[in-house]
Short mmCIF file of C-alpha atoms in Angstrom, two decimals:
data_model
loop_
_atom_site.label_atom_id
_atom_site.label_comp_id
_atom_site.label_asym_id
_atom_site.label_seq_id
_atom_site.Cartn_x
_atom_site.Cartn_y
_atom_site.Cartn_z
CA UNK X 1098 -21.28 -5.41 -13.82
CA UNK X 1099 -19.00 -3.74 -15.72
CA UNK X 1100 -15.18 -4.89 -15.33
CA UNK X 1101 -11.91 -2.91 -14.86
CA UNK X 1102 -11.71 -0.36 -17.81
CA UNK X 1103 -8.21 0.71 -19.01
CA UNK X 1104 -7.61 3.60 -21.81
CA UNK X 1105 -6.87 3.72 -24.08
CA UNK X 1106 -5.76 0.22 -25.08
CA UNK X 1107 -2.12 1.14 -27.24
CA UNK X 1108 -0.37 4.50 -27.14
CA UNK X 1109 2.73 5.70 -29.21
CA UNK X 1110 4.94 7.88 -27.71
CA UNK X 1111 8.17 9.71 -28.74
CA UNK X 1112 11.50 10.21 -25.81
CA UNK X 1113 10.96 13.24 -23.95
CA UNK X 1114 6.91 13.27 -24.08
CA UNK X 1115 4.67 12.49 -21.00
CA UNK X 1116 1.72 10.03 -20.86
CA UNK X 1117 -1.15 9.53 -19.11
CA UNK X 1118 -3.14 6.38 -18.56
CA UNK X 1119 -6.46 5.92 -16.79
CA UNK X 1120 -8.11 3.39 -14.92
CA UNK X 1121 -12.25 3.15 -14.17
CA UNK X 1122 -12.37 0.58 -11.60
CA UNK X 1123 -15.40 -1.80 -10.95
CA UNK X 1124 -18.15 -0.42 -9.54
CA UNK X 1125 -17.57 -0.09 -5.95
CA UNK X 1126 -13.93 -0.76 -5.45
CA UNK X 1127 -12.30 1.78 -3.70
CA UNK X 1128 -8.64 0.29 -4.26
CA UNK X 1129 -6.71 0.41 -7.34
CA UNK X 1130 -3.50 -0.57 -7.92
CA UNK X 1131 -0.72 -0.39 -11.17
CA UNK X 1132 1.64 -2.64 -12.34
CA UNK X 1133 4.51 -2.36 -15.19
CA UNK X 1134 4.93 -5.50 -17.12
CA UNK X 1135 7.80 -5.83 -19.49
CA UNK X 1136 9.72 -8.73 -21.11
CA UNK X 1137 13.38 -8.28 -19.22
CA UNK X 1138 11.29 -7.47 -16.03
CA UNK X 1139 8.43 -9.10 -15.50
CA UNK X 1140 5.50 -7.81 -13.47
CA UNK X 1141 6.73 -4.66 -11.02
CA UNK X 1142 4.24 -3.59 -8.91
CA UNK X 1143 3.98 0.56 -9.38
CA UNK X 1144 1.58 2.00 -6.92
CA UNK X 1145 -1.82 1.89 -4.99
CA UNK X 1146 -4.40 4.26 -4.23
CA UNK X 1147 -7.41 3.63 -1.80
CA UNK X 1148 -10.09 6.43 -1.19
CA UNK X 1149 -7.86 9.12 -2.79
CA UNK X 1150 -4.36 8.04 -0.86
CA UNK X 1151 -1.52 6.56 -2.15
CA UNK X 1152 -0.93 3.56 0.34
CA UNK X 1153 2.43 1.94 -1.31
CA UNK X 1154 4.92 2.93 -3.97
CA UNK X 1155 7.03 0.56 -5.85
CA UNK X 1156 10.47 1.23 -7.01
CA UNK X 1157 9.86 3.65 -9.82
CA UNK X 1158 11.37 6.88 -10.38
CA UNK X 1159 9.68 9.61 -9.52
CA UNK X 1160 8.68 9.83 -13.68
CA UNK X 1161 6.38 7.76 -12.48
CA UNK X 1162 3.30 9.12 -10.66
CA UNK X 1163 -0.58 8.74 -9.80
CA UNK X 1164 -3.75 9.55 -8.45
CA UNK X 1165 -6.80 8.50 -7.50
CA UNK X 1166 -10.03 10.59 -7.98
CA UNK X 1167 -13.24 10.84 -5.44
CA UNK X 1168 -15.01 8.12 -7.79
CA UNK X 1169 -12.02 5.65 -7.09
CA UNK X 1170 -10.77 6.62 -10.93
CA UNK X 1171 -7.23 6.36 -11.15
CA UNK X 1172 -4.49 8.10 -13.59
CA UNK X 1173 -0.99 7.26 -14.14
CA UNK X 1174 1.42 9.58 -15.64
CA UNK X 1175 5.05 8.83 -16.51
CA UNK X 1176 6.69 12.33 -17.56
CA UNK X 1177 10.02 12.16 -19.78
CA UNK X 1178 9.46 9.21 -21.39
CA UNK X 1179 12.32 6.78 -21.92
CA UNK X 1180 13.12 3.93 -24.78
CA UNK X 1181 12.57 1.60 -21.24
CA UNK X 1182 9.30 2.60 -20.77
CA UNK X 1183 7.82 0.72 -23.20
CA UNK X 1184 5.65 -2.01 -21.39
CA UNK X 1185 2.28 -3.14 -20.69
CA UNK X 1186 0.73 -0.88 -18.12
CA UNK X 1187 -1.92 -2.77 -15.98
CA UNK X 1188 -4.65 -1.28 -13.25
CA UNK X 1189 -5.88 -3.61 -10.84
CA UNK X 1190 -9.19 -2.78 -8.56
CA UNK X 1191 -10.42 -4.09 -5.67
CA UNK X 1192 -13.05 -3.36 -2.73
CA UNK X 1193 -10.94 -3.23 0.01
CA UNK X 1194 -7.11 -3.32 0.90
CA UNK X 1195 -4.68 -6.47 1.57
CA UNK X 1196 -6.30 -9.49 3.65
CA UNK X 1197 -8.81 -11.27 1.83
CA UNK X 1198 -9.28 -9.10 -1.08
CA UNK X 1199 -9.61 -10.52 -4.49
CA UNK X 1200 -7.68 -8.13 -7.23
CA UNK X 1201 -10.00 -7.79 -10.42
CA UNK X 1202 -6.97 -6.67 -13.91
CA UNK X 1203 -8.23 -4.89 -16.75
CA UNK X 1204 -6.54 -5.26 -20.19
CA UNK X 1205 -3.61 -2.91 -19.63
CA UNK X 1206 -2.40 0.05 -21.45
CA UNK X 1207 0.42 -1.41 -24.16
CA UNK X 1208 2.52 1.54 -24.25
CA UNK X 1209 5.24 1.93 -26.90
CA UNK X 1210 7.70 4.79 -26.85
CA UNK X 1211 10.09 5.29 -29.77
CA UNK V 1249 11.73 -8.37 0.32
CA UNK V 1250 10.33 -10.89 -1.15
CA UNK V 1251 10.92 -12.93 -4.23
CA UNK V 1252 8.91 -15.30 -6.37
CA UNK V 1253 11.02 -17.93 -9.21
CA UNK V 1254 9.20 -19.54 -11.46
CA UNK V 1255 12.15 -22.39 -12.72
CA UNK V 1256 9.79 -23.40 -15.56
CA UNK V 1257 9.91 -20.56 -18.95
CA UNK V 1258 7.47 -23.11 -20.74
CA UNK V 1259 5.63 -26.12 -20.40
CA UNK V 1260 3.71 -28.23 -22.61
CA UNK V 1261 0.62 -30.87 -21.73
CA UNK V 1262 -1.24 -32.55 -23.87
CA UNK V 1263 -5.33 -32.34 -23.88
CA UNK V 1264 -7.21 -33.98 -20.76
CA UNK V 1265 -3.70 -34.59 -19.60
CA UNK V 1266 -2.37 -33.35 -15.53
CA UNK V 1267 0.11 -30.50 -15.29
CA UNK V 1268 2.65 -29.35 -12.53
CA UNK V 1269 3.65 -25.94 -12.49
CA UNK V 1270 6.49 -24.76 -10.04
CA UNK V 1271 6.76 -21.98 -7.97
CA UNK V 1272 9.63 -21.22 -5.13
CA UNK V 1273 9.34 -18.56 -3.14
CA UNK V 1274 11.29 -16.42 -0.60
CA UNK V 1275 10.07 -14.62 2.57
CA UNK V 1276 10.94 -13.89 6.19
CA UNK V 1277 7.38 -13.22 6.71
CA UNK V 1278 5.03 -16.11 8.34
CA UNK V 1279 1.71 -15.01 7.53
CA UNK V 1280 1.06 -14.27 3.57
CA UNK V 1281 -0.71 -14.86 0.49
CA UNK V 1282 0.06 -16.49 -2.92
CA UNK V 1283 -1.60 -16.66 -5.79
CA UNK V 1284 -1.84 -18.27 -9.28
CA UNK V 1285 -2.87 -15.85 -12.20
CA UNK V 1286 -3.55 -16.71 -15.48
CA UNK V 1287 -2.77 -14.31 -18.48
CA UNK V 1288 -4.45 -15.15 -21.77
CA UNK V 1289 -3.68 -13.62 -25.19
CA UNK V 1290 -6.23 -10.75 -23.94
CA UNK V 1291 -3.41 -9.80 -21.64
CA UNK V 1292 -6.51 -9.43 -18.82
CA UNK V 1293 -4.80 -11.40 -15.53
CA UNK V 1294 -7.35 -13.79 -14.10
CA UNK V 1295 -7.24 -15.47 -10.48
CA UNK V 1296 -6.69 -19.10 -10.89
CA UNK V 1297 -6.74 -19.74 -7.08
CA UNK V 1298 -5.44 -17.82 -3.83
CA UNK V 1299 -4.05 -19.97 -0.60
CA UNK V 1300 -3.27 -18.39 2.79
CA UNK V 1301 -0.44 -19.29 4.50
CA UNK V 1302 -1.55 -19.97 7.60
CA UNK V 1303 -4.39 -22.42 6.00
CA UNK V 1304 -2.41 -25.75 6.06
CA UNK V 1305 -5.10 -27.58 3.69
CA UNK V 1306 -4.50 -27.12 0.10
CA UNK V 1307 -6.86 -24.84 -2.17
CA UNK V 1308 -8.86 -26.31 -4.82
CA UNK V 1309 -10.89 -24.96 -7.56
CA UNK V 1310 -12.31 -27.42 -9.53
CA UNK V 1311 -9.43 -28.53 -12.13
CA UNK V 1312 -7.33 -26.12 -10.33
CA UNK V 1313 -5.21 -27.27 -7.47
CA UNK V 1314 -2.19 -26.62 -5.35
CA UNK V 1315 0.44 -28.37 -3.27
CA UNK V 1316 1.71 -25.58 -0.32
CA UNK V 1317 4.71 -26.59 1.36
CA UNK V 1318 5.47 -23.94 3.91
CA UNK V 1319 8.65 -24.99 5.14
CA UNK V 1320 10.05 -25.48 1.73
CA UNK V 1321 8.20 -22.23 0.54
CA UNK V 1322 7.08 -23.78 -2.31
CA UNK V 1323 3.79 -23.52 -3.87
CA UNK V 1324 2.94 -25.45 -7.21
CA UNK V 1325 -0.28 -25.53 -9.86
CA UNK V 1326 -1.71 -28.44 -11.01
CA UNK V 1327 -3.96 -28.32 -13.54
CA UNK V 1328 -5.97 -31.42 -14.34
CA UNK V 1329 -7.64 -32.67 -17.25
CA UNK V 1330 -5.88 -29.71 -19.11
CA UNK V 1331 -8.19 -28.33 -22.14
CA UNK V 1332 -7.16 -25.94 -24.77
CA UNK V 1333 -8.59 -22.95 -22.98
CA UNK V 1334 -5.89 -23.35 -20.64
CA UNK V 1335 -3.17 -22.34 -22.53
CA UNK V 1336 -1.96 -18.96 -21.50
CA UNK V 1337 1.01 -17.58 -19.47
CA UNK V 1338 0.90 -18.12 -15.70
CA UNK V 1339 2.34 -16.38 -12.96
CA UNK V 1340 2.29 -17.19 -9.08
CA UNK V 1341 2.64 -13.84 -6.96
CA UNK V 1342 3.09 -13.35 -3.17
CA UNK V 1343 1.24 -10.70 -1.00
CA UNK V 1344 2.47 -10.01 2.28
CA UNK V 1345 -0.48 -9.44 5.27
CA UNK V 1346 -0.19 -6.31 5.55
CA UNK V 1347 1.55 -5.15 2.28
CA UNK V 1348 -1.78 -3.85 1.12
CA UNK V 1349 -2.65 -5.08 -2.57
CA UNK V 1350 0.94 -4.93 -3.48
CA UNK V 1351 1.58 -8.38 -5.40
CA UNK V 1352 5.19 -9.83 -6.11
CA UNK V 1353 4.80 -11.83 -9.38
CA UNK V 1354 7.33 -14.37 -10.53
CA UNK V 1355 8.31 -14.41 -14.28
CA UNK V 1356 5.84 -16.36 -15.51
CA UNK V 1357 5.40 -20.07 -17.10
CA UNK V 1358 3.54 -20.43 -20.46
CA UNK V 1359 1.60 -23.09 -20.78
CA UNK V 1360 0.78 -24.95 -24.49
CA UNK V 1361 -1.92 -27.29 -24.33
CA UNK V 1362 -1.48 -29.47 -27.53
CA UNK V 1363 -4.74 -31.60 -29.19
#
């Protein structure tokens, strides 16, 4: 069974440009969340997305959006990039929501913007 | 909200040797999750172990094991018989019940296993 798929793996990105990241969950898994991870600030939850919803938003500004496709895909897009962007952009899936679920991380997205 | 402090930046064990990693924890919340996840060089998290709060018996997964204390809110690693594989950043996160899959992660411990 194939694992959580993240692409693409590194992205460069100039101030002012917009990205977007994608997410193929494990087969099944209807819940997929995001997470920043940076040096000065750790591992901040961003958002998660269960059959096409978003369920919970972290404190991001609204740069920062996603969705979540009828095959449980998921994009994130961060619009007017900023020097403080620059992080490690990991998509977690899972079968279900909260309670018991296990959360299955791909690789991340390492995202530098210049 | 909650928080998660991990005191420790970096730790270092030598091979086959037992390791204590700390985690404190804040919450108003009684009935929650926390986890240990392990980050390798591949930068791929991986569950180390899961205990639920209201579970009073600590988890164990084969090397893996942890000491809950509730009332302190405190919820430590220990890894025994540590081998080289093990080295790799570690983070303990909280979940709330009913926060969905939304994880608080502490800052992280890495671990250096020396031969």
């Amino acid at each position: 069974k194939a694992g959580v798929t993240q692409t693409p793996r590194y992205l460069i990105k100039t101030r002012g440009q917009q990205v977007t990241l994608s997410c193929s969950p494990i087969s099944g898994h209807r819940s997929v969340s995001w997470y920043q991870q940076t040096p000065g600030q750790g591992l901040q939850f961003l958002f998660e997305y269960f059959s096409e919803t978003q369920r919970n938003k972290g404190n991001f500004p609204g740069r920062f959006s996603g969705r979540q496709f009828s095959n449980s895909r998921s994009e994130m897009n961060v619009s007017t990039l900023e020097l403080g962007d620059s992080a490690l952009y990991l998509c977690a899936s899972s079968l279900a929501r909260g309670q018991d679920e296990k959360l299955f991380f791909g690789s991340g997205t390492q995202l530098s913007v210049l | 909200a909650q928080t998660v402090t991990q005191s420790q930046p970096e730790m270092s064990v030598q091979e086959a040797e037992t390791v204590t990693l700390s985690c404190t924890y804040d919450t108003s919340e009684s009935d929650y999750y926390l986890f240990w996840y392990k980050q390798p060089p591949s930068r791929q998290m991986i569950l180390v172990i899961r205990q639920e709060a209201y579970k009073q018996q600590n988890a164990t997964e084969n090397r893996f094991s942890v000491n809950f204390q509730k009332a302190a809110k405190s919820f430590s690693l220990k890894i025994s018989d540590s081998q080289l594989g093990d080295a790799a950043m570690y983070f303990c996160a909280y979940r709330s019940r009913n926060a969905g899959n939304m994880l608080t992660f502490g800052g992280g411990t890495r671990l250096m296993v020396k031969p």
